[in-house]
Amino acid sequence: MGMAEEPERLIAEDGTRLDGRKPDELRPLRIQAGVLKRADGSAYLELGSNKIIAAVYGPRELHPRHKQKPDRAVIRFRYNMAPFSVDERKRPGPDRRSIEISKLSKEALEPALFTEYYPRTAIDIFVEVLQADAGTRCAGITAASVALADAGIEMKDLVAAVAAGKVDGHIVLDPMYYEDGYGEADVPLAMMPKYDAITLLQMDGNMTEDEFKEAVRLAKKGCKIIYREQRRALKRKYGGE
Ligand code: ADP
């Protein structure tokens, strides 16, 4: 997977990371709401080198009708990586990874939506990863949440998401590609900050219980910063509180 040779160490003596971040620091984050004309809601997000577009269509009448739910909206989510989003061209189209990420992203967002307000409809969420540098499932959820709000869909709260990881024995926030690739573990987390409610929690790799707790603490802290940026992006478009 076109990754440069492993550097001797990923974290310096004083805790500084390869890109100069402290262990509890996010990559630079930029969010813009309402970037697509034809979608009902949309958002563009950059987190370090990740570049992601989210588009929302709906609520709109669901066809075929037998797929409608009489008491709520059906949420559909498609995560996709552009062929040019990674070093070596990614084969276009869905693979096992993107199907799995689509499913868990939908499950991370659904608790935040008042689906019962929109019976017999579908809400379609599309996440397109234009450039990937680890943490894209979380960045996609963050962007999709802003796109849902931009579409005017009633929500209990925004969902913010970010991963924490274990790298060189250190627990760090928001691992980039090198750290993810050579790291020991990765813990993606999504939450509704207003309710302190986690809607996605995964762990890939190995950690002790204490390390896992620290990873969750760091990721939650990261989500709160991301949440502020999500709200700022919406305020920039819609003004006021
Ligand atoms: P996430 O992006 O949520 O961290 P993974 O842990 O599966 O998901 O992937 C980590 C990173 O590995 C991705 O963000 C991307 O930079 C890279 N990657 C994933 N799939 C591929 C692929 N098919 N080809 C090349 N790089 C990939």
Short mmCIF file of C-alpha atoms and ligand atoms in Angstrom, two decimals:
data_model
loop_
_atom_site.label_atom_id
_atom_site.label_comp_id
_atom_site.label_asym_id
_atom_site.label_seq_id
_atom_site.Cartn_x
_atom_site.Cartn_y
_atom_site.Cartn_z
CA MET A 1 0.00 0.00 0.00
CA GLY A 2 2.58 2.60 -1.09
CA MET A 3 3.58 3.58 2.44
CA ALA A 4 7.11 4.95 2.83
CA GLU A 5 9.54 2.93 4.94
CA GLU A 6 8.78 2.85 8.62
CA PRO A 7 10.46 5.76 10.42
CA GLU A 8 12.57 4.80 13.39
CA ARG A 9 10.13 6.28 15.84
CA LEU A 10 6.71 7.82 15.43
CA ILE A 11 6.65 9.75 18.69
CA ALA A 12 9.60 11.77 20.03
CA GLU A 13 10.82 11.69 23.62
CA ASP A 14 8.74 14.74 24.52
CA GLY A 15 5.56 13.33 22.95
CA THR A 16 5.79 15.27 19.69
CA ARG A 17 4.47 13.42 16.66
CA LEU A 18 5.87 13.26 13.11
CA ASP A 19 3.64 16.13 11.98
CA GLY A 20 4.47 18.22 15.05
CA ARG A 21 1.27 17.54 16.94
CA LYS A 22 0.98 16.84 20.64
CA PRO A 23 -0.65 13.51 21.60
CA ASP A 24 -4.03 15.16 22.28
CA GLU A 25 -4.09 17.39 19.21
CA LEU A 26 -6.39 17.07 16.20
CA ARG A 27 -5.19 17.70 12.68
CA PRO A 28 -6.23 21.06 11.20
CA LEU A 29 -9.99 20.92 10.62
CA ARG A 30 -12.06 22.89 8.16
CA ILE A 31 -15.80 22.43 7.55
CA GLN A 32 -18.02 24.21 5.08
CA ALA A 33 -21.79 23.70 4.97
CA GLY A 34 -23.82 23.82 1.76
CA VAL A 35 -21.31 23.30 -1.02
CA LEU A 36 -23.48 21.45 -3.57
CA LYS A 37 -26.34 23.07 -5.44
CA ARG A 38 -28.37 19.97 -6.30
CA ALA A 39 -28.26 18.17 -2.99
CA ASP A 40 -30.76 19.07 -0.25
CA GLY A 41 -27.86 19.37 2.15
CA SER A 42 -24.11 19.11 1.84
CA ALA A 43 -20.79 19.72 3.49
CA TYR A 44 -17.11 19.75 2.63
CA LEU A 45 -14.58 18.75 5.26
CA GLU A 46 -10.81 18.70 5.53
CA LEU A 47 -9.08 17.02 8.44
CA GLY A 48 -5.35 17.13 7.81
CA SER A 49 -4.98 15.59 4.36
CA ASN A 50 -8.44 14.02 4.37
CA LYS A 51 -10.80 15.70 1.92
CA ILE A 52 -14.41 14.65 2.07
CA ILE A 53 -17.73 15.69 0.55
CA ALA A 54 -21.07 14.69 2.07
CA ALA A 55 -24.38 15.05 0.25
CA VAL A 56 -27.89 14.46 1.59
CA TYR A 57 -31.01 13.91 -0.50
CA GLY A 58 -34.40 13.85 1.15
CA PRO A 59 -36.55 13.26 2.97
CA ARG A 60 -38.19 12.16 -0.27
CA GLU A 61 -40.81 9.56 -1.11
CA LEU A 62 -39.20 6.13 -1.11
CA HIS A 63 -39.56 3.92 -4.17
CA PRO A 64 -40.27 1.07 -4.52
CA ARG A 65 -43.12 1.64 -2.10
CA HIS A 66 -42.83 -1.75 -0.40
CA LYS A 67 -39.55 -0.49 1.09
CA GLN A 68 -41.32 2.40 2.84
CA LYS A 69 -41.78 2.38 6.61
CA PRO A 70 -45.24 3.63 7.59
CA ASP A 71 -43.97 5.22 10.81
CA ARG A 72 -40.53 6.57 9.93
CA ALA A 73 -37.93 7.47 7.33
CA VAL A 74 -35.52 4.89 5.96
CA ILE A 75 -31.91 6.06 6.23
CA ARG A 76 -29.46 4.94 3.56
CA PHE A 77 -25.75 5.68 3.68
CA ARG A 78 -23.09 5.18 1.04
CA TYR A 79 -19.42 5.66 1.86
CA ASN A 80 -17.21 5.69 -1.21
CA MET A 81 -13.51 6.28 -1.81
CA ALA A 82 -12.60 7.93 -5.08
CA PRO A 83 -10.09 5.91 -7.17
CA PHE A 84 -7.62 8.82 -6.80
CA SER A 85 -8.09 9.18 -3.02
CA VAL A 86 -5.19 6.89 -2.09
CA ASP A 87 -1.59 6.39 -3.29
CA GLU A 88 -2.28 3.45 -5.50
CA ARG A 89 -5.43 3.80 -7.54
CA LYS A 90 -8.29 2.21 -5.62
CA ARG A 91 -10.51 -0.08 -7.64
CA PRO A 92 -13.76 1.84 -8.08
CA GLY A 93 -16.98 0.62 -6.55
CA PRO A 94 -18.06 -0.95 -3.29
CA ASP A 95 -15.80 -3.44 -1.51
CA ARG A 96 -16.18 -5.20 1.83
CA ARG A 97 -14.58 -2.32 3.70
CA SER A 98 -16.79 0.40 2.25
CA ILE A 99 -19.96 -1.67 2.70
CA GLU A 100 -19.06 -2.19 6.37
CA ILE A 101 -18.20 1.51 6.86
CA SER A 102 -21.49 2.53 5.20
CA LYS A 103 -23.44 0.33 7.60
CA LEU A 104 -21.77 1.51 10.78
CA SER A 105 -21.87 5.16 9.67
CA LYS A 106 -25.62 4.89 9.18
CA GLU A 107 -25.91 3.34 12.64
CA ALA A 108 -23.79 6.15 14.10
CA LEU A 109 -26.10 8.84 12.68
CA GLU A 110 -29.53 7.27 12.98
CA PRO A 111 -29.92 7.81 16.77
CA ALA A 112 -29.56 11.57 16.17
CA LEU A 113 -32.39 11.77 13.62
CA PHE A 114 -36.11 12.17 14.30
CA THR A 115 -36.91 9.58 11.63
CA GLU A 116 -40.49 9.36 12.94
CA TYR A 117 -41.14 12.88 11.61
CA TYR A 118 -40.73 11.63 8.05
CA PRO A 119 -42.81 8.49 7.50
CA ARG A 120 -42.69 6.71 4.12
CA THR A 121 -39.61 8.64 3.02
CA ALA A 122 -35.96 7.92 2.39
CA ILE A 123 -33.04 10.04 3.50
CA ASP A 124 -29.99 9.27 1.37
CA ILE A 125 -26.56 10.16 2.65
CA PHE A 126 -23.51 10.01 0.40
CA VAL A 127 -19.94 10.36 1.59
CA GLU A 128 -17.26 10.70 -1.06
CA VAL A 129 -13.66 10.50 0.09
CA LEU A 130 -11.64 12.60 -2.35
CA GLN A 131 -8.35 12.24 -0.47
CA ALA A 132 -7.74 9.72 2.31
CA ASP A 133 -5.23 9.89 5.14
CA ALA A 134 -6.74 7.67 7.86
CA GLY A 135 -9.77 8.44 9.97
CA THR A 136 -12.06 8.76 6.97
CA ARG A 137 -14.99 6.84 8.47
CA CYS A 138 -15.12 9.33 11.34
CA ALA A 139 -14.54 12.36 9.12
CA GLY A 140 -17.34 11.08 6.87
CA ILE A 141 -19.77 10.86 9.79
CA THR A 142 -18.80 14.37 10.92
CA ALA A 143 -19.36 15.77 7.42
CA ALA A 144 -22.60 13.84 6.91
CA SER A 145 -23.98 15.21 10.14
CA VAL A 146 -23.44 18.80 8.95
CA ALA A 147 -24.99 17.90 5.58
CA LEU A 148 -28.07 16.50 7.38
CA ALA A 149 -28.47 19.71 9.35
CA ASP A 150 -27.94 21.71 6.15
CA ALA A 151 -30.80 19.70 4.59
CA GLY A 152 -33.02 20.95 7.41
CA ILE A 153 -33.61 17.49 8.83
CA GLU A 154 -34.73 17.53 12.47
CA MET A 155 -32.01 16.20 14.74
CA LYS A 156 -31.55 15.64 18.44
CA ASP A 157 -27.94 16.72 18.14
CA LEU A 158 -25.11 16.76 15.63
CA VAL A 159 -22.89 13.68 15.60
CA ALA A 160 -19.16 14.33 15.83
CA ALA A 161 -16.61 11.58 15.25
CA VAL A 162 -12.86 11.02 15.47
CA ALA A 163 -10.46 8.16 16.18
CA ALA A 164 -7.82 7.76 18.86
CA GLY A 165 -4.99 5.31 18.51
CA LYS A 166 -2.02 3.65 20.12
CA VAL A 167 1.26 4.56 18.47
CA ASP A 168 4.70 3.62 19.84
CA GLY A 169 2.96 2.83 23.12
CA HIS A 170 1.39 6.32 23.33
CA ILE A 171 -2.34 6.99 23.16
CA VAL A 172 -2.88 9.73 20.58
CA LEU A 173 -5.81 11.62 19.12
CA ASP A 174 -6.71 11.49 15.43
CA PRO A 175 -3.96 9.26 13.97
CA MET A 176 -2.84 10.14 10.45
CA TYR A 177 -1.99 7.50 7.87
CA TYR A 178 1.55 6.71 9.07
CA GLU A 179 0.45 6.45 12.66
CA ASP A 180 -2.55 4.32 11.73
CA GLY A 181 -0.47 2.10 9.46
CA TYR A 182 2.38 1.50 11.92
CA GLY A 183 0.40 1.96 15.09
CA GLU A 184 -0.74 -0.76 17.47
CA ALA A 185 -4.43 0.08 17.73
CA ASP A 186 -7.18 2.35 16.39
CA VAL A 187 -10.38 3.37 18.21
CA PRO A 188 -12.94 5.24 16.07
CA LEU A 189 -15.67 6.93 18.13
CA ALA A 190 -18.79 8.93 17.26
CA MET A 191 -21.02 10.73 19.72
CA MET A 192 -23.81 13.21 20.31
CA PRO A 193 -21.89 15.68 22.49
CA LYS A 194 -24.98 17.34 23.99
CA TYR A 195 -26.08 14.01 25.51
CA ASP A 196 -22.62 12.56 26.03
CA ALA A 197 -24.00 9.60 24.05
CA ILE A 198 -21.64 7.40 22.03
CA THR A 199 -23.14 6.11 18.77
CA LEU A 200 -20.08 4.34 17.35
CA LEU A 201 -17.18 2.70 19.13
CA GLN A 202 -14.79 0.30 17.43
CA MET A 203 -11.40 -1.09 18.26
CA ASP A 204 -8.88 -2.48 15.83
CA GLY A 205 -5.65 -3.84 17.35
CA ASN A 206 -4.58 -4.36 20.94
CA MET A 207 -4.78 -2.17 24.03
CA THR A 208 -4.98 -2.66 27.75
CA GLU A 209 -8.18 -1.67 29.49
CA ASP A 210 -6.55 1.51 30.81
CA GLU A 211 -5.24 2.42 27.37
CA PHE A 212 -8.69 1.87 25.91
CA LYS A 213 -10.23 4.17 28.53
CA GLU A 214 -7.64 6.82 27.73
CA ALA A 215 -8.36 6.43 23.99
CA VAL A 216 -12.08 6.90 24.61
CA ARG A 217 -11.40 9.95 26.79
CA LEU A 218 -9.18 11.51 24.10
CA ALA A 219 -11.61 10.76 21.27
CA LYS A 220 -14.49 12.29 23.25
CA LYS A 221 -12.39 15.37 23.87
CA GLY A 222 -11.65 15.55 20.14
CA CYS A 223 -15.37 15.22 19.33
CA LYS A 224 -16.16 18.26 21.44
CA ILE A 225 -13.70 20.37 19.43
CA ILE A 226 -15.11 18.99 16.18
CA TYR A 227 -18.65 19.73 17.39
CA ARG A 228 -17.74 23.41 17.83
CA GLU A 229 -16.45 23.50 14.26
CA GLN A 230 -19.60 21.79 12.94
CA ARG A 231 -21.79 24.40 14.62
CA ARG A 232 -19.54 27.20 13.44
CA ALA A 233 -19.87 25.95 9.84
CA LEU A 234 -23.66 25.94 10.14
CA LYS A 235 -23.69 29.39 11.72
CA ARG A 236 -21.53 30.76 8.92
CA LYS A 237 -24.19 29.66 6.45
CA TYR A 238 -27.34 30.34 8.46
CA GLY A 239 -26.21 32.97 10.93
CA GLY A 240 -27.22 33.38 14.60
CA GLU A 241 -27.39 30.67 17.27
P1 ADP B 1 -10.33 4.88 8.20
O1 ADP B 1 -10.13 5.73 6.96
O2 ADP B 1 -11.68 5.08 8.79
O3 ADP B 1 -9.22 5.05 9.20
P2 ADP B 1 -9.16 2.28 7.65
O4 ADP B 1 -8.56 2.13 8.99
O5 ADP B 1 -9.77 1.07 6.98
O6 ADP B 1 -10.35 3.37 7.70
O7 ADP B 1 -8.14 2.89 6.64
C1 ADP B 1 -7.12 3.73 7.06
C2 ADP B 1 -6.53 4.44 5.86
O8 ADP B 1 -5.92 3.52 4.99
C3 ADP B 1 -7.56 5.17 4.98
O9 ADP B 1 -7.99 6.40 5.49
C4 ADP B 1 -6.76 5.32 3.73
O10 ADP B 1 -5.83 6.40 3.86
C5 ADP B 1 -6.01 4.01 3.67
N1 ADP B 1 -6.72 3.03 2.84
C6 ADP B 1 -7.88 2.42 3.09
N2 ADP B 1 -8.27 1.61 2.09
C7 ADP B 1 -7.34 1.70 1.15
C8 ADP B 1 -7.13 1.13 -0.14
N3 ADP B 1 -8.00 0.27 -0.69
N4 ADP B 1 -6.01 1.48 -0.80
C9 ADP B 1 -5.11 2.32 -0.28
N5 ADP B 1 -5.26 2.92 0.93
C10 ADP B 1 -6.33 2.62 1.63
#
